[in-house]
């Protein structure tokens, strides 16, 4: 089976992990800090905090920004459930802003309109979590301007986008946001098996996330609120969690980081090759990715001109039967039963729903070969032609 995404592990990644296994620290050693410092440097950020997943990183990012019961957090439906769940963990209320169907990213016009309404109702959001879908940055300058105007904080969910650029700067530079979060799950751009990291330009936010990551405990003498009991002394000052990344994971992440630019380049080359192949096929259009920003192409998404749930089911099922793991990203979050129970229903964000029914994700990862790409496109083309013939026969 050709997967839709897959890690690339070389001998140097394996060696880096083995070295840690033979060392004194499997966790809470120096390698996590090294990985954090390297990612901060890569992004041009002041602080970086690693955790055991992007989901837990999003949670501590919300906690650091004081998201709590009574807070309002907005995100987009076209994402993995973690983008919204992180706010619910804090007891906040979650709402959704529709997407721009061309890019799959948060629609700025929809956001402006929703903010105007919310201002009138005195129900403005405290935090907005835009998602850089498929590795293409949202229009952060405009989100940042609205954040200033309306006074909300911004957490970028850049789970797809480490190694990408926006306005010539690395995603994670946080020019227009408070915190930016990456995922290191194996299908993402670089991996630490499980893992996530938050970057920020605000050292206080980094300290708060660090505290929430590890039980809310500090051993820093400067932060103590009472006199020390002795050299063993530590204080729990907040209700935190155990969301720590291990040094084993950090060593893998650090080794992968050295290959990040290579991964992004090869993903872009593979995407260009797909673009060319699809230019000649009617009825399918690749998701538009701006030439102005460097996308990481976490996902390669194609959209059907005449789409339906039946067509999607037919194509994805048959592709999988042919050994190609096509996928669909994403089921609008609020259509999940858990969110429907919170009061959301069909029709809430029409673009996200129409988008969901028109898109499929086809394989894209650094080790994908040109021959495999040709096979993917040929299979897809034949299935679509077959489907069109069946439809035409039904009509006649
Ligand atoms: C993968 C992903 C997450 C969650 O990442 P984990 O590291 O698996 O917790 C969150 N948001 C988006 C958009 C993702 O793609």
mmCIF file with all atom_site columns, N, CA, C and O in Angstrom, residues 74 97 107-120 124 146 150:
data_model
loop_
_atom_site.group_PDB
_atom_site.id
_atom_site.type_symbol
_atom_site.label_atom_id
_atom_site.label_alt_id
_atom_site.label_comp_id
_atom_site.label_asym_id
_atom_site.label_entity_id
_atom_site.label_seq_id
_atom_site.pdbx_PDB_ins_code
_atom_site.Cartn_x
_atom_site.Cartn_y
_atom_site.Cartn_z
_atom_site.occupancy
_atom_site.B_iso_or_equiv
_atom_site.pdbx_formal_charge
_atom_site.auth_seq_id
_atom_site.auth_comp_id
_atom_site.auth_asym_id
_atom_site.auth_atom_id
_atom_site.pdbx_PDB_model_num
ATOM 1  N N  . UNK A 1 74  ? -12.085 30.538 18.776 1.00 0.00 ? 74  UNK A N  1
ATOM 2  C CA . UNK A 1 74  ? -12.556 30.215 17.421 1.00 0.00 ? 74  UNK A CA 1
ATOM 3  C C  . UNK A 1 74  ? -11.449 29.493 16.657 1.00 0.00 ? 74  UNK A C  1
ATOM 4  O O  . UNK A 1 74  ? -10.265 29.838 16.776 1.00 0.00 ? 74  UNK A O  1
ATOM 5  N N  . UNK A 1 97  ? -15.048 29.389 12.252 1.00 0.00 ? 97  UNK A N  1
ATOM 6  C CA . UNK A 1 97  ? -15.082 30.369 11.170 1.00 0.00 ? 97  UNK A CA 1
ATOM 7  C C  . UNK A 1 97  ? -14.935 29.589 9.867  1.00 0.00 ? 97  UNK A C  1
ATOM 8  O O  . UNK A 1 97  ? -14.070 28.707 9.773  1.00 0.00 ? 97  UNK A O  1
ATOM 9  N N  . UNK A 1 107 ? -11.142 31.864 6.114  1.00 0.00 ? 107 UNK A N  1
ATOM 10 C CA . UNK A 1 107 ? -11.558 32.930 5.191  1.00 0.00 ? 107 UNK A CA 1
ATOM 11 C C  . UNK A 1 107 ? -11.565 34.255 5.943  1.00 0.00 ? 107 UNK A C  1
ATOM 12 O O  . UNK A 1 107 ? -12.282 34.418 6.932  1.00 0.00 ? 107 UNK A O  1
ATOM 13 N N  . UNK A 1 108 ? -10.759 35.197 5.459  1.00 0.00 ? 108 UNK A N  1
ATOM 14 C CA . UNK A 1 108 ? -10.617 36.476 6.171  1.00 0.00 ? 108 UNK A CA 1
ATOM 15 C C  . UNK A 1 108 ? -11.926 37.265 6.150  1.00 0.00 ? 108 UNK A C  1
ATOM 16 O O  . UNK A 1 108 ? -12.298 37.887 7.150  1.00 0.00 ? 108 UNK A O  1
ATOM 17 N N  . UNK A 1 109 ? -12.646 37.215 5.017  1.00 0.00 ? 109 UNK A N  1
ATOM 18 C CA . UNK A 1 109 ? -13.918 37.946 4.934  1.00 0.00 ? 109 UNK A CA 1
ATOM 19 C C  . UNK A 1 109 ? -14.916 37.372 5.950  1.00 0.00 ? 109 UNK A C  1
ATOM 20 O O  . UNK A 1 109 ? -15.615 38.123 6.648  1.00 0.00 ? 109 UNK A O  1
ATOM 21 N N  . UNK A 1 110 ? -14.964 36.048 6.039  1.00 0.00 ? 110 UNK A N  1
ATOM 22 C CA . UNK A 1 110 ? -15.880 35.409 7.003  1.00 0.00 ? 110 UNK A CA 1
ATOM 23 C C  . UNK A 1 110 ? -15.483 35.779 8.431  1.00 0.00 ? 110 UNK A C  1
ATOM 24 O O  . UNK A 1 110 ? -16.344 36.030 9.283  1.00 0.00 ? 110 UNK A O  1
ATOM 25 N N  . UNK A 1 111 ? -14.184 35.839 8.686  1.00 0.00 ? 111 UNK A N  1
ATOM 26 C CA . UNK A 1 111 ? -13.698 36.196 10.023 1.00 0.00 ? 111 UNK A CA 1
ATOM 27 C C  . UNK A 1 111 ? -14.092 37.635 10.363 1.00 0.00 ? 111 UNK A C  1
ATOM 28 O O  . UNK A 1 111 ? -14.619 37.902 11.452 1.00 0.00 ? 111 UNK A O  1
ATOM 29 N N  . UNK A 1 112 ? -13.858 38.571 9.419  1.00 0.00 ? 112 UNK A N  1
ATOM 30 C CA . UNK A 1 112 ? -14.195 39.981 9.677  1.00 0.00 ? 112 UNK A CA 1
ATOM 31 C C  . UNK A 1 112 ? -15.666 40.127 10.003 1.00 0.00 ? 112 UNK A C  1
ATOM 32 O O  . UNK A 1 112 ? -16.046 40.818 10.963 1.00 0.00 ? 112 UNK A O  1
ATOM 33 N N  . UNK A 1 113 ? -16.482 39.449 9.207  1.00 0.00 ? 113 UNK A N  1
ATOM 34 C CA . UNK A 1 113 ? -17.930 39.554 9.399  1.00 0.00 ? 113 UNK A CA 1
ATOM 35 C C  . UNK A 1 113 ? -18.343 38.984 10.758 1.00 0.00 ? 113 UNK A C  1
ATOM 36 O O  . UNK A 1 113 ? -19.135 39.597 11.483 1.00 0.00 ? 113 UNK A O  1
ATOM 37 N N  . UNK A 1 114 ? -17.774 37.834 11.087 1.00 0.00 ? 114 UNK A N  1
ATOM 38 C CA . UNK A 1 114 ? -18.130 37.187 12.368 1.00 0.00 ? 114 UNK A CA 1
ATOM 39 C C  . UNK A 1 114 ? -17.675 38.048 13.545 1.00 0.00 ? 114 UNK A C  1
ATOM 40 O O  . UNK A 1 114 ? -18.351 38.113 14.575 1.00 0.00 ? 114 UNK A O  1
ATOM 41 N N  . UNK A 1 115 ? -16.523 38.718 13.387 1.00 0.00 ? 115 UNK A N  1
ATOM 42 C CA . UNK A 1 115 ? -16.025 39.589 14.456 1.00 0.00 ? 115 UNK A CA 1
ATOM 43 C C  . UNK A 1 115 ? -16.938 40.792 14.652 1.00 0.00 ? 115 UNK A C  1
ATOM 44 O O  . UNK A 1 115 ? -17.222 41.196 15.787 1.00 0.00 ? 115 UNK A O  1
ATOM 45 N N  . UNK A 1 116 ? -17.402 41.366 13.535 1.00 0.00 ? 116 UNK A N  1
ATOM 46 C CA . UNK A 1 116 ? -18.315 42.522 13.635 1.00 0.00 ? 116 UNK A CA 1
ATOM 47 C C  . UNK A 1 116 ? -19.568 42.147 14.404 1.00 0.00 ? 116 UNK A C  1
ATOM 48 O O  . UNK A 1 116 ? -20.009 42.883 15.298 1.00 0.00 ? 116 UNK A O  1
ATOM 49 N N  . UNK A 1 117 ? -20.114 40.988 14.031 1.00 0.00 ? 117 UNK A N  1
ATOM 50 C CA . UNK A 1 117 ? -21.313 40.496 14.727 1.00 0.00 ? 117 UNK A CA 1
ATOM 51 C C  . UNK A 1 117 ? -21.029 40.278 16.214 1.00 0.00 ? 117 UNK A C  1
ATOM 52 O O  . UNK A 1 117 ? -21.816 40.681 17.071 1.00 0.00 ? 117 UNK A O  1
ATOM 53 N N  . UNK A 1 118 ? -19.896 39.619 16.486 1.00 0.00 ? 118 UNK A N  1
ATOM 54 C CA . UNK A 1 118 ? -19.555 39.288 17.871 1.00 0.00 ? 118 UNK A CA 1
ATOM 55 C C  . UNK A 1 118 ? -19.351 40.556 18.689 1.00 0.00 ? 118 UNK A C  1
ATOM 56 O O  . UNK A 1 118 ? -19.703 40.613 19.876 1.00 0.00 ? 118 UNK A O  1
ATOM 57 N N  . UNK A 1 119 ? -18.791 41.595 18.054 1.00 0.00 ? 119 UNK A N  1
ATOM 58 C CA . UNK A 1 119 ? -18.577 42.862 18.764 1.00 0.00 ? 119 UNK A CA 1
ATOM 59 C C  . UNK A 1 119 ? -19.922 43.451 19.175 1.00 0.00 ? 119 UNK A C  1
ATOM 60 O O  . UNK A 1 119 ? -20.078 43.949 20.289 1.00 0.00 ? 119 UNK A O  1
ATOM 61 N N  . UNK A 1 120 ? -20.902 43.387 18.257 1.00 0.00 ? 120 UNK A N  1
ATOM 62 C CA . UNK A 1 120 ? -22.242 43.903 18.579 1.00 0.00 ? 120 UNK A CA 1
ATOM 63 C C  . UNK A 1 120 ? -22.885 43.131 19.722 1.00 0.00 ? 120 UNK A C  1
ATOM 64 O O  . UNK A 1 120 ? -23.577 43.697 20.553 1.00 0.00 ? 120 UNK A O  1
ATOM 65 N N  . UNK A 1 124 ? -16.938 38.723 21.771 1.00 0.00 ? 124 UNK A N  1
ATOM 66 C CA . UNK A 1 124 ? -15.714 38.577 20.968 1.00 0.00 ? 124 UNK A CA 1
ATOM 67 C C  . UNK A 1 124 ? -14.865 37.409 21.472 1.00 0.00 ? 124 UNK A C  1
ATOM 68 O O  . UNK A 1 124 ? -14.869 37.108 22.666 1.00 0.00 ? 124 UNK A O  1
ATOM 69 N N  . UNK A 1 146 ? -6.561  42.133 12.511 1.00 0.00 ? 146 UNK A N  1
ATOM 70 C CA . UNK A 1 146 ? -7.856  41.971 13.191 1.00 0.00 ? 146 UNK A CA 1
ATOM 71 C C  . UNK A 1 146 ? -7.659  41.684 14.681 1.00 0.00 ? 146 UNK A C  1
ATOM 72 O O  . UNK A 1 146 ? -8.454  42.132 15.521 1.00 0.00 ? 146 UNK A O  1
ATOM 73 N N  . UNK A 1 150 ? -9.502  43.936 17.426 1.00 0.00 ? 150 UNK A N  1
ATOM 74 C CA . UNK A 1 150 ? -10.537 43.378 18.312 1.00 0.00 ? 150 UNK A CA 1
ATOM 75 C C  . UNK A 1 150 ? -9.982  42.829 19.631 1.00 0.00 ? 150 UNK A C  1
ATOM 76 O O  . UNK A 1 150 ? -10.739 42.395 20.499 1.00 0.00 ? 150 UNK A O  1
#
